[in-house]
Amino acid sequence: MGRIRNKLMYEKGKACTRINAFSTHIMRQPTVIGMSETISVIKNSKASIARYGDGEFDIIFGRIEGFQKKDLELSKRLRTILKKNAISKRFLVAVPDCFGDLSQFNENAQIHWKIRLDKERIRWVRCLNTKAPYYQAQITRFYFDWADKSRCKEWYAGLKNIWNNEDVLLVEGEFSHVGVGNDLFDNALSVRRILCPSENAFDYYEEILETICNYAKTSDLIFMALGPTATVLAYDLFKRGYWAVDAGHIDLEYEWMKLGTNEKVKIAGKYVNEVKGGNKVENVQDEKFVKQIVAKVGI
């Protein structure tokens, strides 16, 4: 019986792969604007950005995503915002550039995206508004997945220029410690921090949103590293007149780029959700970091 079931599952998987592959010819695929232009628009237009990766798509379809439990409201919000890519030139919705040629990625990333799209291309594309372009969600993953790493430092410099001489309000997970121990924000005018739960932050969504609005000035750059919660926050803050950038993983990619590593590794003092044991973070005794904290929510 088990052998028959496995055979049926295997054949179902093959059929699903063929159907998803054929869909590239009959369904309009999204246009994804490139890395440099995405970074430039955020800087020059002070555009807010909500980023979607495969984790956000998983949540849309009711799956559990590592550091975020299943939440119907989060799923609904992510699905709705995903189609807001044409509402304003100052609100960017970003998805991975994985729907066409994958040669820009290294072998592991190519395999990852091929497996995901072979199984789920139709479901993902149906969630999109393909009549308008999307922006590049991988701007904050500027190092690890790329085959040609010659432009990584250029992309990083462009990202860092976004907050050059800006007052930054950083909304992050309690153990993320974004920019702690490196020079990521050394060119910012000022940095203040709101700390939130590193896991299941959406449980405190309304409180987080209210706290941000209480501390943020409309001239601030609100920099968020808070998983799928940041994706939703980017839209709600934009609607309230703020400049909000969903920029998770940028700090880790910078650390990996400095190390020149070919595999994702733990970074001392930082929450790394994609590495085994990366959720166990030692206490950071950094006076500058502590002084930057203006509020804590849910911790």
PDB file of C-alpha atoms in Angstrom:
ATOM      1  CA  MET A   1       0.000   0.000   0.000  1.00  0.00           C
ATOM      2  CA  GLY A   2       2.818   2.350   0.928  1.00  0.00           C
ATOM      3  CA  ARG A   3       4.603   1.584  -2.332  1.00  0.00           C
ATOM      4  CA  ILE A   4       1.472   2.467  -4.327  1.00  0.00           C
ATOM      5  CA  ARG A   5       1.016   5.695  -2.389  1.00  0.00           C
ATOM      6  CA  ASN A   6       4.629   6.706  -2.998  1.00  0.00           C
ATOM      7  CA  LYS A   7       4.259   5.937  -6.710  1.00  0.00           C
ATOM      8  CA  LEU A   8       1.110   8.077  -6.908  1.00  0.00           C
ATOM      9  CA  MET A   9       2.849  10.942  -5.096  1.00  0.00           C
ATOM     10  CA  TYR A  10       5.810  10.653  -7.466  1.00  0.00           C
ATOM     11  CA  GLU A  11       3.574  10.778 -10.543  1.00  0.00           C
ATOM     12  CA  LYS A  12       1.616  13.680  -9.071  1.00  0.00           C
ATOM     13  CA  GLY A  13       4.876  15.573  -8.529  1.00  0.00           C
ATOM     14  CA  LYS A  14       6.000  14.942 -12.121  1.00  0.00           C
ATOM     15  CA  ALA A  15       2.645  16.122 -13.482  1.00  0.00           C
ATOM     16  CA  CYS A  16       2.757  19.236 -11.310  1.00  0.00           C
ATOM     17  CA  THR A  17       6.258  20.044 -12.593  1.00  0.00           C
ATOM     18  CA  ARG A  18       5.153  19.688 -16.227  1.00  0.00           C
ATOM     19  CA  ILE A  19       2.081  21.881 -15.696  1.00  0.00           C
ATOM     20  CA  ASN A  20       4.087  24.602 -13.941  1.00  0.00           C
ATOM     21  CA  ALA A  21       6.733  24.532 -16.683  1.00  0.00           C
ATOM     22  CA  PHE A  22       4.070  24.829 -19.391  1.00  0.00           C
ATOM     23  CA  SER A  23       2.499  27.774 -17.540  1.00  0.00           C
ATOM     24  CA  THR A  24       5.476  29.961 -18.533  1.00  0.00           C
ATOM     25  CA  HIS A  25       4.090  29.882 -22.091  1.00  0.00           C
ATOM     26  CA  ILE A  26       0.430  30.568 -21.277  1.00  0.00           C
ATOM     27  CA  MET A  27       0.610  32.847 -18.208  1.00  0.00           C
ATOM     28  CA  ARG A  28       2.101  36.309 -18.208  1.00  0.00           C
ATOM     29  CA  GLN A  29       5.190  36.242 -15.991  1.00  0.00           C
ATOM     30  CA  PRO A  30       6.069  39.232 -13.800  1.00  0.00           C
ATOM     31  CA  THR A  31       8.558  41.887 -14.839  1.00  0.00           C
ATOM     32  CA  VAL A  32      11.128  42.405 -12.075  1.00  0.00           C
ATOM     33  CA  ILE A  33      13.176  45.610 -12.161  1.00  0.00           C
ATOM     34  CA  GLY A  34      16.878  45.059 -11.464  1.00  0.00           C
ATOM     35  CA  MET A  35      19.053  45.517  -8.394  1.00  0.00           C
ATOM     36  CA  SER A  36      20.672  48.876  -9.180  1.00  0.00           C
ATOM     37  CA  GLU A  37      17.464  50.560 -10.342  1.00  0.00           C
ATOM     38  CA  THR A  38      15.539  49.316  -7.312  1.00  0.00           C
ATOM     39  CA  ILE A  39      18.186  50.728  -4.978  1.00  0.00           C
ATOM     40  CA  SER A  40      18.260  53.999  -6.923  1.00  0.00           C
ATOM     41  CA  VAL A  41      14.470  54.483  -6.763  1.00  0.00           C
ATOM     42  CA  ILE A  42      14.419  53.921  -2.992  1.00  0.00           C
ATOM     43  CA  LYS A  43      17.147  56.536  -2.540  1.00  0.00           C
ATOM     44  CA  ASN A  44      16.121  59.172  -5.080  1.00  0.00           C
ATOM     45  CA  SER A  45      12.348  58.998  -4.555  1.00  0.00           C
ATOM     46  CA  LYS A  46      12.498  58.139  -0.854  1.00  0.00           C
ATOM     47  CA  ALA A  47      10.283  55.232  -1.816  1.00  0.00           C
ATOM     48  CA  SER A  48       9.012  52.699   0.696  1.00  0.00           C
ATOM     49  CA  ILE A  49       9.449  49.043  -0.175  1.00  0.00           C
ATOM     50  CA  ALA A  50       7.709  45.819   0.887  1.00  0.00           C
ATOM     51  CA  ARG A  51       9.734  42.723   0.042  1.00  0.00           C
ATOM     52  CA  TYR A  52       8.467  39.199  -0.636  1.00  0.00           C
ATOM     53  CA  GLY A  53      10.557  36.055  -0.614  1.00  0.00           C
ATOM     54  CA  ASP A  54       9.514  32.420  -0.696  1.00  0.00           C
ATOM     55  CA  GLY A  55       8.818  32.661   3.042  1.00  0.00           C
ATOM     56  CA  GLU A  56       6.137  35.296   2.490  1.00  0.00           C
ATOM     57  CA  PHE A  57       4.581  33.180  -0.273  1.00  0.00           C
ATOM     58  CA  ASP A  58       4.565  30.211   2.113  1.00  0.00           C
ATOM     59  CA  ILE A  59       2.646  32.273   4.673  1.00  0.00           C
ATOM     60  CA  ILE A  60       0.151  33.402   2.019  1.00  0.00           C
ATOM     61  CA  PHE A  61      -0.630  29.731   1.392  1.00  0.00           C
ATOM     62  CA  GLY A  62      -1.023  28.927   5.077  1.00  0.00           C
ATOM     63  CA  ARG A  63       2.343  27.369   5.822  1.00  0.00           C
ATOM     64  CA  ILE A  64       4.490  27.962   8.881  1.00  0.00           C
ATOM     65  CA  GLU A  65       7.627  29.986   8.210  1.00  0.00           C
ATOM     66  CA  GLY A  66      10.521  29.342  10.608  1.00  0.00           C
ATOM     67  CA  PHE A  67      10.226  32.288  12.965  1.00  0.00           C
ATOM     68  CA  GLN A  68       6.549  33.097  12.279  1.00  0.00           C
ATOM     69  CA  LYS A  69       3.675  30.802  13.221  1.00  0.00           C
ATOM     70  CA  LYS A  70       0.623  30.385  10.990  1.00  0.00           C
ATOM     71  CA  ASP A  71      -1.584  33.493  11.116  1.00  0.00           C
ATOM     72  CA  LEU A  72      -4.657  33.971   8.924  1.00  0.00           C
ATOM     73  CA  GLU A  73      -4.622  37.770   9.210  1.00  0.00           C
ATOM     74  CA  LEU A  74      -0.949  37.960   8.219  1.00  0.00           C
ATOM     75  CA  SER A  75      -1.673  35.686   5.256  1.00  0.00           C
ATOM     76  CA  LYS A  76      -4.529  37.937   4.108  1.00  0.00           C
ATOM     77  CA  ARG A  77      -2.496  41.132   4.500  1.00  0.00           C
ATOM     78  CA  LEU A  78       0.469  39.735   2.564  1.00  0.00           C
ATOM     79  CA  ARG A  79      -1.784  38.554  -0.258  1.00  0.00           C
ATOM     80  CA  THR A  80      -3.500  41.957  -0.515  1.00  0.00           C
ATOM     81  CA  ILE A  81      -0.335  44.081  -0.413  1.00  0.00           C
ATOM     82  CA  LEU A  82       1.330  41.877  -3.042  1.00  0.00           C
ATOM     83  CA  LYS A  83      -1.022  43.344  -5.665  1.00  0.00           C
ATOM     84  CA  LYS A  84      -0.398  46.975  -4.620  1.00  0.00           C
ATOM     85  CA  ASN A  85       2.536  47.315  -7.042  1.00  0.00           C
ATOM     86  CA  ALA A  86       0.817  50.009  -9.121  1.00  0.00           C
ATOM     87  CA  ILE A  87      -0.632  52.332  -6.462  1.00  0.00           C
ATOM     88  CA  SER A  88       2.254  54.826  -6.243  1.00  0.00           C
ATOM     89  CA  LYS A  89       5.757  55.512  -7.543  1.00  0.00           C
ATOM     90  CA  ARG A  90       6.749  55.884  -3.907  1.00  0.00           C
ATOM     91  CA  PHE A  91       5.569  52.457  -2.804  1.00  0.00           C
ATOM     92  CA  LEU A  92       7.495  49.536  -4.257  1.00  0.00           C
ATOM     93  CA  VAL A  93       6.420  45.920  -4.015  1.00  0.00           C
ATOM     94  CA  ALA A  94       9.366  43.592  -4.520  1.00  0.00           C
ATOM     95  CA  VAL A  95       9.578  39.907  -5.422  1.00  0.00           C
ATOM     96  CA  PRO A  96      12.558  37.682  -6.259  1.00  0.00           C
ATOM     97  CA  ASP A  97      13.783  37.769  -9.857  1.00  0.00           C
ATOM     98  CA  CYS A  98      13.267  34.015 -10.148  1.00  0.00           C
ATOM     99  CA  PHE A  99      10.519  33.697 -12.765  1.00  0.00           C
ATOM    100  CA  GLY A 100      12.771  33.657 -15.829  1.00  0.00           C
ATOM    101  CA  ASP A 101      16.460  33.054 -16.502  1.00  0.00           C
ATOM    102  CA  LEU A 102      18.245  31.827 -13.355  1.00  0.00           C
ATOM    103  CA  SER A 103      21.819  32.032 -14.680  1.00  0.00           C
ATOM    104  CA  GLN A 104      22.530  35.121 -12.563  1.00  0.00           C
ATOM    105  CA  PHE A 105      22.426  32.918  -9.447  1.00  0.00           C
ATOM    106  CA  ASN A 106      24.945  30.406  -8.154  1.00  0.00           C
ATOM    107  CA  GLU A 107      24.231  26.684  -8.463  1.00  0.00           C
ATOM    108  CA  ASN A 108      22.578  26.275  -5.055  1.00  0.00           C
ATOM    109  CA  ALA A 109      20.287  29.251  -5.579  1.00  0.00           C
ATOM    110  CA  GLN A 110      19.376  28.043  -9.081  1.00  0.00           C
ATOM    111  CA  ILE A 111      18.401  24.647  -7.692  1.00  0.00           C
ATOM    112  CA  HIS A 112      16.397  26.273  -4.902  1.00  0.00           C
ATOM    113  CA  TRP A 113      14.368  28.489  -7.219  1.00  0.00           C
ATOM    114  CA  LYS A 114      13.891  25.773  -9.836  1.00  0.00           C
ATOM    115  CA  ILE A 115      12.437  23.413  -7.239  1.00  0.00           C
ATOM    116  CA  ARG A 116      10.149  26.102  -5.816  1.00  0.00           C
ATOM    117  CA  LEU A 117       8.885  27.298  -9.206  1.00  0.00           C
ATOM    118  CA  ASP A 118       8.517  23.788 -10.640  1.00  0.00           C
ATOM    119  CA  LYS A 119       6.073  23.123  -7.824  1.00  0.00           C
ATOM    120  CA  GLU A 120       4.414  26.486  -7.322  1.00  0.00           C
ATOM    121  CA  ARG A 121       4.841  28.819 -10.277  1.00  0.00           C
ATOM    122  CA  ILE A 122       1.126  28.901 -11.128  1.00  0.00           C
ATOM    123  CA  ARG A 123       0.078  29.614  -7.539  1.00  0.00           C
ATOM    124  CA  TRP A 124       2.653  32.364  -7.138  1.00  0.00           C
ATOM    125  CA  VAL A 125       1.917  34.075 -10.455  1.00  0.00           C
ATOM    126  CA  ARG A 126      -1.819  34.034  -9.759  1.00  0.00           C
ATOM    127  CA  CYS A 127      -1.132  36.125  -6.651  1.00  0.00           C
ATOM    128  CA  LEU A 128       0.651  38.817  -8.662  1.00  0.00           C
ATOM    129  CA  ASN A 129      -0.513  41.838 -10.612  1.00  0.00           C
ATOM    130  CA  THR A 130       1.517  41.161 -13.749  1.00  0.00           C
ATOM    131  CA  LYS A 131       0.158  44.249 -15.523  1.00  0.00           C
ATOM    132  CA  ALA A 132       2.637  46.401 -13.578  1.00  0.00           C
ATOM    133  CA  PRO A 133       6.315  45.767 -12.785  1.00  0.00           C
ATOM    134  CA  TYR A 134       7.695  44.578  -9.492  1.00  0.00           C
ATOM    135  CA  TYR A 135      11.002  45.569  -7.933  1.00  0.00           C
ATOM    136  CA  GLN A 136      13.875  43.350  -6.869  1.00  0.00           C
ATOM    137  CA  ALA A 137      13.315  41.786  -3.439  1.00  0.00           C
ATOM    138  CA  GLN A 138      16.878  40.468  -3.321  1.00  0.00           C
ATOM    139  CA  ILE A 139      18.474  43.886  -2.894  1.00  0.00           C
ATOM    140  CA  THR A 140      19.198  42.999   0.729  1.00  0.00           C
ATOM    141  CA  ARG A 141      20.549  39.602  -0.316  1.00  0.00           C
ATOM    142  CA  PHE A 142      23.253  41.189  -2.418  1.00  0.00           C
ATOM    143  CA  TYR A 143      26.048  38.667  -1.842  1.00  0.00           C
ATOM    144  CA  PHE A 144      25.411  35.042  -1.114  1.00  0.00           C
ATOM    145  CA  ASP A 145      23.188  33.798  -3.955  1.00  0.00           C
ATOM    146  CA  TRP A 146      24.878  35.533  -6.881  1.00  0.00           C
ATOM    147  CA  ALA A 147      27.089  33.701  -9.380  1.00  0.00           C
ATOM    148  CA  ASP A 148      29.060  36.826 -10.313  1.00  0.00           C
ATOM    149  CA  LYS A 149      30.096  38.538  -7.105  1.00  0.00           C
ATOM    150  CA  SER A 150      31.934  41.387  -8.846  1.00  0.00           C
ATOM    151  CA  ARG A 151      29.022  43.793  -8.281  1.00  0.00           C
ATOM    152  CA  CYS A 152      28.250  42.880  -4.669  1.00  0.00           C
ATOM    153  CA  LYS A 153      30.296  45.711  -3.176  1.00  0.00           C
ATOM    154  CA  GLU A 154      28.723  48.170  -5.620  1.00  0.00           C
ATOM    155  CA  TRP A 155      25.220  47.066  -4.587  1.00  0.00           C
ATOM    156  CA  TYR A 156      26.162  47.270  -0.926  1.00  0.00           C
ATOM    157  CA  ALA A 157      27.539  50.797  -1.391  1.00  0.00           C
ATOM    158  CA  GLY A 158      24.291  51.804  -3.098  1.00  0.00           C
ATOM    159  CA  LEU A 159      22.242  50.404  -0.235  1.00  0.00           C
ATOM    160  CA  LYS A 160      24.386  52.146   2.356  1.00  0.00           C
ATOM    161  CA  ASN A 161      23.941  55.409   0.473  1.00  0.00           C
ATOM    162  CA  ILE A 162      20.168  55.194   1.084  1.00  0.00           C
ATOM    163  CA  TRP A 163      20.619  56.205   4.730  1.00  0.00           C
ATOM    164  CA  ASN A 164      23.568  58.525   4.190  1.00  0.00           C
ATOM    165  CA  ASN A 165      22.987  61.581   6.432  1.00  0.00           C
ATOM    166  CA  GLU A 166      19.516  60.290   7.339  1.00  0.00           C
ATOM    167  CA  ASP A 167      17.945  59.885  10.759  1.00  0.00           C
ATOM    168  CA  VAL A 168      17.262  56.158  10.995  1.00  0.00           C
ATOM    169  CA  LEU A 169      14.592  54.546  13.165  1.00  0.00           C
ATOM    170  CA  LEU A 170      15.510  50.868  13.172  1.00  0.00           C
ATOM    171  CA  VAL A 171      12.763  48.345  13.924  1.00  0.00           C
ATOM    172  CA  GLU A 172      14.280  44.920  14.483  1.00  0.00           C
ATOM    173  CA  GLY A 173      14.021  41.604  16.265  1.00  0.00           C
ATOM    174  CA  GLU A 174      15.359  41.586  19.802  1.00  0.00           C
ATOM    175  CA  PHE A 175      18.404  39.501  18.866  1.00  0.00           C
ATOM    176  CA  SER A 176      19.038  40.785  15.334  1.00  0.00           C
ATOM    177  CA  HIS A 177      21.515  43.479  16.436  1.00  0.00           C
ATOM    178  CA  VAL A 178      21.553  45.025  12.966  1.00  0.00           C
ATOM    179  CA  GLY A 179      24.691  47.097  12.461  1.00  0.00           C
ATOM    180  CA  VAL A 180      26.125  46.166  15.855  1.00  0.00           C
ATOM    181  CA  GLY A 181      29.820  45.320  15.602  1.00  0.00           C
ATOM    182  CA  ASN A 182      30.207  46.678  12.074  1.00  0.00           C
ATOM    183  CA  ASP A 183      30.095  49.972  10.171  1.00  0.00           C
ATOM    184  CA  LEU A 184      26.727  49.464   8.437  1.00  0.00           C
ATOM    185  CA  PHE A 185      25.219  52.663   9.847  1.00  0.00           C
ATOM    186  CA  ASP A 186      28.344  54.745  10.397  1.00  0.00           C
ATOM    187  CA  ASN A 187      27.181  57.231   7.730  1.00  0.00           C
ATOM    188  CA  ALA A 188      23.690  57.732   9.197  1.00  0.00           C
ATOM    189  CA  LEU A 189      22.947  61.020  10.927  1.00  0.00           C
ATOM    190  CA  SER A 190      21.483  59.155  13.893  1.00  0.00           C
ATOM    191  CA  VAL A 191      20.195  55.693  14.786  1.00  0.00           C
ATOM    192  CA  ARG A 192      17.394  54.865  17.213  1.00  0.00           C
ATOM    193  CA  ARG A 193      16.041  51.365  17.773  1.00  0.00           C
ATOM    194  CA  ILE A 194      12.710  49.752  18.570  1.00  0.00           C
ATOM    195  CA  LEU A 195      13.187  46.135  19.631  1.00  0.00           C
ATOM    196  CA  CYS A 196      10.473  43.571  18.910  1.00  0.00           C
ATOM    197  CA  PRO A 197      10.157  39.787  19.289  1.00  0.00           C
ATOM    198  CA  SER A 198      12.564  37.873  17.063  1.00  0.00           C
ATOM    199  CA  GLU A 199       9.831  35.273  16.540  1.00  0.00           C
ATOM    200  CA  ASN A 200       6.080  35.683  15.958  1.00  0.00           C
ATOM    201  CA  ALA A 201       6.342  39.476  15.888  1.00  0.00           C
ATOM    202  CA  PHE A 202       2.995  39.730  14.093  1.00  0.00           C
ATOM    203  CA  ASP A 203       1.293  38.810  17.390  1.00  0.00           C
ATOM    204  CA  TYR A 204       2.136  42.377  18.474  1.00  0.00           C
ATOM    205  CA  TYR A 205       1.446  44.068  15.144  1.00  0.00           C
ATOM    206  CA  GLU A 206      -0.839  46.895  16.263  1.00  0.00           C
ATOM    207  CA  GLU A 207       1.384  47.715  19.226  1.00  0.00           C
ATOM    208  CA  ILE A 208       4.492  47.745  17.024  1.00  0.00           C
ATOM    209  CA  LEU A 209       2.804  50.010  14.461  1.00  0.00           C
ATOM    210  CA  GLU A 210       1.597  52.403  17.156  1.00  0.00           C
ATOM    211  CA  THR A 211       5.034  52.531  18.785  1.00  0.00           C
ATOM    212  CA  ILE A 212       6.737  53.305  15.472  1.00  0.00           C
ATOM    213  CA  CYS A 213       4.287  56.139  14.793  1.00  0.00           C
ATOM    214  CA  ASN A 214       4.877  57.512  18.293  1.00  0.00           C
ATOM    215  CA  TYR A 215       8.643  57.715  17.783  1.00  0.00           C
ATOM    216  CA  ALA A 216       9.055  58.345  14.045  1.00  0.00           C
ATOM    217  CA  LYS A 217       9.274  61.710  12.365  1.00  0.00           C
ATOM    218  CA  THR A 218       8.034  61.901   8.774  1.00  0.00           C
ATOM    219  CA  SER A 219      11.599  62.818   7.778  1.00  0.00           C
ATOM    220  CA  ASP A 220      13.033  59.620   9.297  1.00  0.00           C
ATOM    221  CA  LEU A 221      14.042  56.547   7.364  1.00  0.00           C
ATOM    222  CA  ILE A 222      12.261  53.664   9.079  1.00  0.00           C
ATOM    223  CA  PHE A 223      14.527  50.657   8.509  1.00  0.00           C
ATOM    224  CA  MET A 224      12.878  47.339   9.349  1.00  0.00           C
ATOM    225  CA  ALA A 225      14.373  43.891   9.857  1.00  0.00           C
ATOM    226  CA  LEU A 226      11.376  41.970  11.178  1.00  0.00           C
ATOM    227  CA  GLY A 227      10.522  39.205   8.730  1.00  0.00           C
ATOM    228  CA  PRO A 228       7.045  39.170   7.145  1.00  0.00           C
ATOM    229  CA  THR A 229       5.796  41.634   9.758  1.00  0.00           C
ATOM    230  CA  ALA A 230       8.054  44.254   8.153  1.00  0.00           C
ATOM    231  CA  THR A 231       6.467  43.584   4.756  1.00  0.00           C
ATOM    232  CA  VAL A 232       3.053  44.582   6.103  1.00  0.00           C
ATOM    233  CA  LEU A 233       4.448  47.464   8.158  1.00  0.00           C
ATOM    234  CA  ALA A 234       6.051  48.970   5.049  1.00  0.00           C
ATOM    235  CA  TYR A 235       2.630  49.404   3.448  1.00  0.00           C
ATOM    236  CA  ASP A 236       0.816  50.705   6.530  1.00  0.00           C
ATOM    237  CA  LEU A 237       3.594  53.186   7.311  1.00  0.00           C
ATOM    238  CA  PHE A 238       3.687  54.384   3.695  1.00  0.00           C
ATOM    239  CA  LYS A 239      -0.056  55.035   3.884  1.00  0.00           C
ATOM    240  CA  ARG A 240       0.595  57.171   6.973  1.00  0.00           C
ATOM    241  CA  GLY A 241       3.170  59.276   5.153  1.00  0.00           C
ATOM    242  CA  TYR A 242       6.386  57.632   6.362  1.00  0.00           C
ATOM    243  CA  TRP A 243       9.431  56.386   4.448  1.00  0.00           C
ATOM    244  CA  ALA A 244       9.640  52.709   5.380  1.00  0.00           C
ATOM    245  CA  VAL A 245      12.144  50.205   4.030  1.00  0.00           C
ATOM    246  CA  ASP A 246      11.750  46.469   4.613  1.00  0.00           C
ATOM    247  CA  ALA A 247      15.417  45.501   4.663  1.00  0.00           C
ATOM    248  CA  GLY A 248      15.890  42.239   6.530  1.00  0.00           C
ATOM    249  CA  HIS A 249      19.084  40.179   5.987  1.00  0.00           C
ATOM    250  CA  ILE A 250      21.189  43.118   4.807  1.00  0.00           C
ATOM    251  CA  ASP A 251      23.349  42.990   7.938  1.00  0.00           C
ATOM    252  CA  LEU A 252      23.987  39.246   7.632  1.00  0.00           C
ATOM    253  CA  GLU A 253      24.791  39.483   3.925  1.00  0.00           C
ATOM    254  CA  TYR A 254      27.302  42.218   4.740  1.00  0.00           C
ATOM    255  CA  GLU A 255      28.949  40.024   7.375  1.00  0.00           C
ATOM    256  CA  TRP A 256      29.100  37.050   4.977  1.00  0.00           C
ATOM    257  CA  MET A 257      30.523  39.266   2.233  1.00  0.00           C
ATOM    258  CA  LYS A 258      33.278  40.476   4.570  1.00  0.00           C
ATOM    259  CA  LEU A 259      34.101  36.879   5.444  1.00  0.00           C
ATOM    260  CA  GLY A 260      34.037  35.824   1.776  1.00  0.00           C
ATOM    261  CA  THR A 261      32.229  32.671   2.852  1.00  0.00           C
ATOM    262  CA  ASN A 262      30.632  30.224   0.421  1.00  0.00           C
ATOM    263  CA  GLU A 263      28.198  28.906   3.011  1.00  0.00           C
ATOM    264  CA  LYS A 264      25.847  30.617   5.416  1.00  0.00           C
ATOM    265  CA  VAL A 265      27.411  30.625   8.854  1.00  0.00           C
ATOM    266  CA  LYS A 266      26.485  31.841  12.306  1.00  0.00           C
ATOM    267  CA  ILE A 267      27.496  35.406  13.109  1.00  0.00           C
ATOM    268  CA  ALA A 268      28.403  36.050  16.733  1.00  0.00           C
ATOM    269  CA  GLY A 269      25.812  38.142  18.533  1.00  0.00           C
ATOM    270  CA  LYS A 270      23.247  38.070  15.695  1.00  0.00           C
ATOM    271  CA  TYR A 271      20.052  36.087  15.064  1.00  0.00           C
ATOM    272  CA  VAL A 272      20.548  33.982  11.910  1.00  0.00           C
ATOM    273  CA  ASN A 273      17.316  32.157  11.120  1.00  0.00           C
ATOM    274  CA  GLU A 274      18.735  30.276   8.106  1.00  0.00           C
ATOM    275  CA  VAL A 275      21.564  28.536   9.973  1.00  0.00           C
ATOM    276  CA  LYS A 276      21.214  25.621  12.393  1.00  0.00           C
ATOM    277  CA  GLY A 277      21.521  26.984  15.919  1.00  0.00           C
ATOM    278  CA  GLY A 278      21.417  30.548  14.618  1.00  0.00           C
ATOM    279  CA  ASN A 279      18.464  31.347  16.861  1.00  0.00           C
ATOM    280  CA  LYS A 280      20.668  30.962  19.930  1.00  0.00           C
ATOM    281  CA  VAL A 281      22.260  34.354  20.411  1.00  0.00           C
ATOM    282  CA  GLU A 282      24.615  35.352  23.179  1.00  0.00           C
ATOM    283  CA  ASN A 283      24.062  38.595  25.059  1.00  0.00           C
ATOM    284  CA  VAL A 284      25.548  41.673  23.436  1.00  0.00           C
ATOM    285  CA  GLN A 285      27.210  44.107  25.792  1.00  0.00           C
ATOM    286  CA  ASP A 286      27.488  47.164  23.588  1.00  0.00           C
ATOM    287  CA  GLU A 287      26.971  50.542  25.220  1.00  0.00           C
ATOM    288  CA  LYS A 288      26.246  52.314  21.925  1.00  0.00           C
ATOM    289  CA  PHE A 289      23.581  49.726  21.025  1.00  0.00           C
ATOM    290  CA  VAL A 290      21.883  50.019  24.425  1.00  0.00           C
ATOM    291  CA  LYS A 291      21.778  53.817  24.218  1.00  0.00           C
ATOM    292  CA  GLN A 292      20.111  53.635  20.787  1.00  0.00           C
ATOM    293  CA  ILE A 293      17.114  51.668  22.131  1.00  0.00           C
ATOM    294  CA  VAL A 294      14.093  53.952  22.553  1.00  0.00           C
ATOM    295  CA  ALA A 295      11.370  51.321  22.974  1.00  0.00           C
ATOM    296  CA  LYS A 296      10.677  47.614  23.317  1.00  0.00           C
ATOM    297  CA  VAL A 297       7.483  45.892  22.207  1.00  0.00           C
ATOM    298  CA  GLY A 298       6.433  42.404  23.265  1.00  0.00           C
ATOM    299  CA  ILE A 299       9.709  41.553  24.999  1.00  0.00           C
TER     300      ILE A 299
END
